[in-house]
Amino acid sequence: MRGRGATLAVAESLTGGLLAAALVDVPGASETFRGSVTAYATDLKASVLGVDEGLLAVHGPVHPVVARQMADGVRRLLGATYGLATTGVAGPEPQGGQEVGTVHLALAGPEGTFVVSPRLSGSRDRIRADAVTAALELLSDRVAVEPPSRRDCRLFS
């Protein structure tokens, strides 16, 4: 991301700040990481990140479109090239009709917004840690396949 001049913002629910912590553990993170919003409460997903209130009322906070709107919202809110979002149920009990291990991750960027929904299992801590790993893999995989920005193409400079 540094080589592309790209930046990242994170919207977390399920992971409660673990994703941002993993990112800032990397020396030099300040060159690309803009910041994060931990919108653990459902109403904050709407009021801060711009998630559609009707969507939340009908489907609840654990839904792939909620993850998509969280990623789009944090990207816009923090002025980043990419927005990465996590939502899901880590347990110990199901939430809003969603089973423990239901996870939705989204990455919004110049090439669009991508959502993945890995099915995770294990303890609450394991599900949250695995969600962080899956989110970082989504970011890494998508950034690797997206073409560099026009600014990165020096052929005609």
Tab-separated table of C-alpha atoms in Angstrom:
chain	number	residue	atom	x	y	z
A	1	MET	CA	0.000	0.000	0.000
A	2	ARG	CA	2.827	2.367	0.793
A	3	GLY	CA	4.261	1.944	-2.708
A	4	ARG	CA	0.892	2.801	-4.207
A	5	GLY	CA	0.339	5.835	-2.016
A	6	ALA	CA	-2.801	4.124	-0.696
A	7	THR	CA	-4.376	4.587	2.718
A	8	LEU	CA	-6.627	2.429	4.889
A	9	ALA	CA	-9.445	3.066	7.361
A	10	VAL	CA	-11.141	0.371	9.433
A	11	ALA	CA	-14.699	-0.051	10.752
A	12	GLU	CA	-14.972	-2.722	13.407
A	13	SER	CA	-17.805	-4.326	15.266
A	14	LEU	CA	-17.091	-8.029	15.841
A	15	THR	CA	-13.364	-7.475	16.321
A	16	GLY	CA	-13.766	-4.530	18.704
A	17	GLY	CA	-10.461	-2.849	17.866
A	18	LEU	CA	-8.309	-5.946	17.333
A	19	LEU	CA	-7.952	-5.255	13.609
A	20	ALA	CA	-6.737	-1.697	14.173
A	21	ALA	CA	-4.364	-2.960	16.867
A	22	ALA	CA	-2.918	-5.553	14.465
A	23	LEU	CA	-2.384	-2.863	11.838
A	24	VAL	CA	-0.623	-0.421	14.147
A	25	ASP	CA	1.651	-3.176	15.435
A	26	VAL	CA	3.451	-2.923	12.084
A	27	PRO	CA	6.293	-0.371	12.145
A	28	GLY	CA	5.556	2.438	9.698
A	29	ALA	CA	1.783	1.877	9.824
A	30	SER	CA	1.228	5.608	10.175
A	31	GLU	CA	2.226	6.041	6.530
A	32	THR	CA	-0.892	4.190	5.355
A	33	PHE	CA	-3.319	3.716	8.260
A	34	ARG	CA	-5.733	6.658	8.643
A	35	GLY	CA	-7.662	5.389	11.660
A	36	SER	CA	-10.621	3.343	12.761
A	37	VAL	CA	-14.159	3.438	14.077
A	38	THR	CA	-15.234	0.755	16.515
A	39	ALA	CA	-19.007	0.839	16.073
A	40	TYR	CA	-19.943	-1.943	18.459
A	41	ALA	CA	-23.425	-0.551	19.091
A	42	THR	CA	-25.875	-0.992	16.229
A	43	ASP	CA	-27.044	2.640	16.284
A	44	LEU	CA	-23.453	3.836	15.699
A	45	LYS	CA	-23.270	1.837	12.493
A	46	ALA	CA	-26.043	4.082	11.179
A	47	SER	CA	-25.225	7.426	12.798
A	48	VAL	CA	-21.444	7.351	12.353
A	49	LEU	CA	-20.796	5.040	9.392
A	50	GLY	CA	-23.957	5.710	7.383
A	51	VAL	CA	-25.337	2.168	7.371
A	52	ASP	CA	-28.978	2.228	6.261
A	53	GLU	CA	-31.266	2.231	9.308
A	54	GLY	CA	-33.924	0.244	7.421
A	55	LEU	CA	-31.378	-2.456	6.632
A	56	LEU	CA	-30.378	-2.653	10.286
A	57	ALA	CA	-34.031	-2.799	11.376
A	58	VAL	CA	-34.840	-5.649	8.999
A	59	HIS	CA	-31.630	-7.714	9.048
A	60	GLY	CA	-29.758	-6.559	12.150
A	61	PRO	CA	-26.076	-5.673	12.336
A	62	VAL	CA	-24.759	-9.050	11.154
A	63	HIS	CA	-25.377	-9.045	7.420
A	64	PRO	CA	-23.132	-8.860	4.340
A	65	VAL	CA	-24.707	-5.596	3.147
A	66	VAL	CA	-24.095	-4.059	6.585
A	67	ALA	CA	-20.405	-4.994	6.242
A	68	ARG	CA	-20.360	-3.438	2.764
A	69	GLN	CA	-21.924	-0.203	3.983
A	70	MET	CA	-19.582	-0.071	6.991
A	71	ALA	CA	-16.546	-0.369	4.677
A	72	ASP	CA	-17.899	2.278	2.305
A	73	GLY	CA	-18.790	4.532	5.226
A	74	VAL	CA	-15.438	4.414	6.994
A	75	ARG	CA	-13.599	4.907	3.710
A	76	ARG	CA	-15.614	8.060	3.073
A	77	LEU	CA	-15.581	9.279	6.689
A	78	LEU	CA	-11.822	9.011	7.134
A	79	GLY	CA	-10.843	9.868	3.567
A	80	ALA	CA	-8.993	6.632	2.800
A	81	THR	CA	-8.250	4.745	-0.391
A	82	TYR	CA	-9.596	1.564	1.224
A	83	GLY	CA	-12.150	0.880	3.928
A	84	LEU	CA	-12.084	-2.490	5.706
A	85	ALA	CA	-14.991	-3.641	7.914
A	86	THR	CA	-15.850	-6.504	10.258
A	87	THR	CA	-19.219	-7.594	11.642
A	88	GLY	CA	-20.402	-10.898	13.050
A	89	VAL	CA	-21.163	-13.013	16.091
A	90	ALA	CA	-18.252	-14.209	18.237
A	91	GLY	CA	-20.403	-15.676	20.980
A	92	PRO	CA	-20.823	-17.105	23.416
A	93	GLU	CA	-24.501	-16.953	22.366
A	94	PRO	CA	-26.234	-16.428	19.007
A	95	GLN	CA	-27.256	-12.831	18.279
A	96	GLY	CA	-30.358	-11.649	16.436
A	97	GLY	CA	-30.971	-15.065	14.944
A	98	GLN	CA	-27.377	-15.371	13.713
A	99	GLU	CA	-25.267	-18.316	14.834
A	100	VAL	CA	-21.943	-17.974	16.612
A	101	GLY	CA	-19.214	-17.903	13.961
A	102	THR	CA	-21.264	-15.949	11.415
A	103	VAL	CA	-18.855	-13.318	10.073
A	104	HIS	CA	-19.000	-10.767	7.262
A	105	LEU	CA	-15.958	-8.799	6.128
A	106	ALA	CA	-15.878	-6.093	3.485
A	107	LEU	CA	-13.252	-4.110	1.640
A	108	ALA	CA	-14.208	-0.927	-0.195
A	109	GLY	CA	-11.715	0.551	-2.626
A	110	PRO	CA	-11.212	2.162	-6.002
A	111	GLU	CA	-12.249	-1.022	-7.808
A	112	GLY	CA	-15.465	-1.524	-5.830
A	113	THR	CA	-16.550	-3.188	-2.619
A	114	PHE	CA	-15.937	-6.861	-1.926
A	115	VAL	CA	-17.589	-8.933	0.801
A	116	VAL	CA	-16.538	-12.317	2.127
A	117	SER	CA	-18.397	-14.353	4.724
A	118	PRO	CA	-16.113	-16.959	6.240
A	119	ARG	CA	-17.756	-19.404	8.626
A	120	LEU	CA	-15.599	-19.434	11.756
A	121	SER	CA	-15.669	-21.668	14.799
A	122	GLY	CA	-14.078	-22.028	18.195
A	123	SER	CA	-14.032	-19.844	21.258
A	124	ARG	CA	-15.000	-16.179	21.239
A	125	ASP	CA	-11.320	-15.213	21.246
A	126	ARG	CA	-10.531	-17.632	18.389
A	127	ILE	CA	-13.393	-16.329	16.223
A	128	ARG	CA	-12.306	-12.710	16.748
A	129	ALA	CA	-8.644	-13.511	16.032
A	130	ASP	CA	-9.546	-15.528	12.931
A	131	ALA	CA	-11.768	-12.671	11.716
A	132	VAL	CA	-8.786	-10.300	11.971
A	133	THR	CA	-6.648	-12.742	9.979
A	134	ALA	CA	-9.363	-13.159	7.341
A	135	ALA	CA	-9.812	-9.372	7.056
A	136	LEU	CA	-6.072	-8.863	6.558
A	137	GLU	CA	-6.049	-11.623	3.939
A	138	LEU	CA	-8.961	-9.952	2.119
A	139	LEU	CA	-7.050	-6.675	2.122
A	140	SER	CA	-3.823	-8.286	0.974
A	141	ASP	CA	-5.497	-10.343	-1.758
A	142	ARG	CA	-7.507	-7.445	-3.189
A	143	VAL	CA	-4.711	-4.854	-3.075
A	144	ALA	CA	-2.408	-7.337	-4.816
A	145	VAL	CA	-4.810	-7.741	-7.779
A	146	GLU	CA	-5.958	-4.138	-8.156
A	147	PRO	CA	-4.047	-2.189	-10.764
A	148	PRO	CA	-1.795	0.540	-9.414
A	149	SER	CA	-3.228	4.026	-9.438
A	150	ARG	CA	-2.395	6.321	-12.335
A	151	ARG	CA	0.066	8.099	-10.055
A	152	ASP	CA	2.033	4.843	-9.761
A	153	CYS	CA	2.420	4.464	-13.530
A	154	ARG	CA	5.641	6.287	-14.357
A	155	LEU	CA	5.909	5.038	-17.918
A	156	PHE	CA	4.636	8.298	-19.377
A	157	SER	CA	5.938	10.753	-16.756
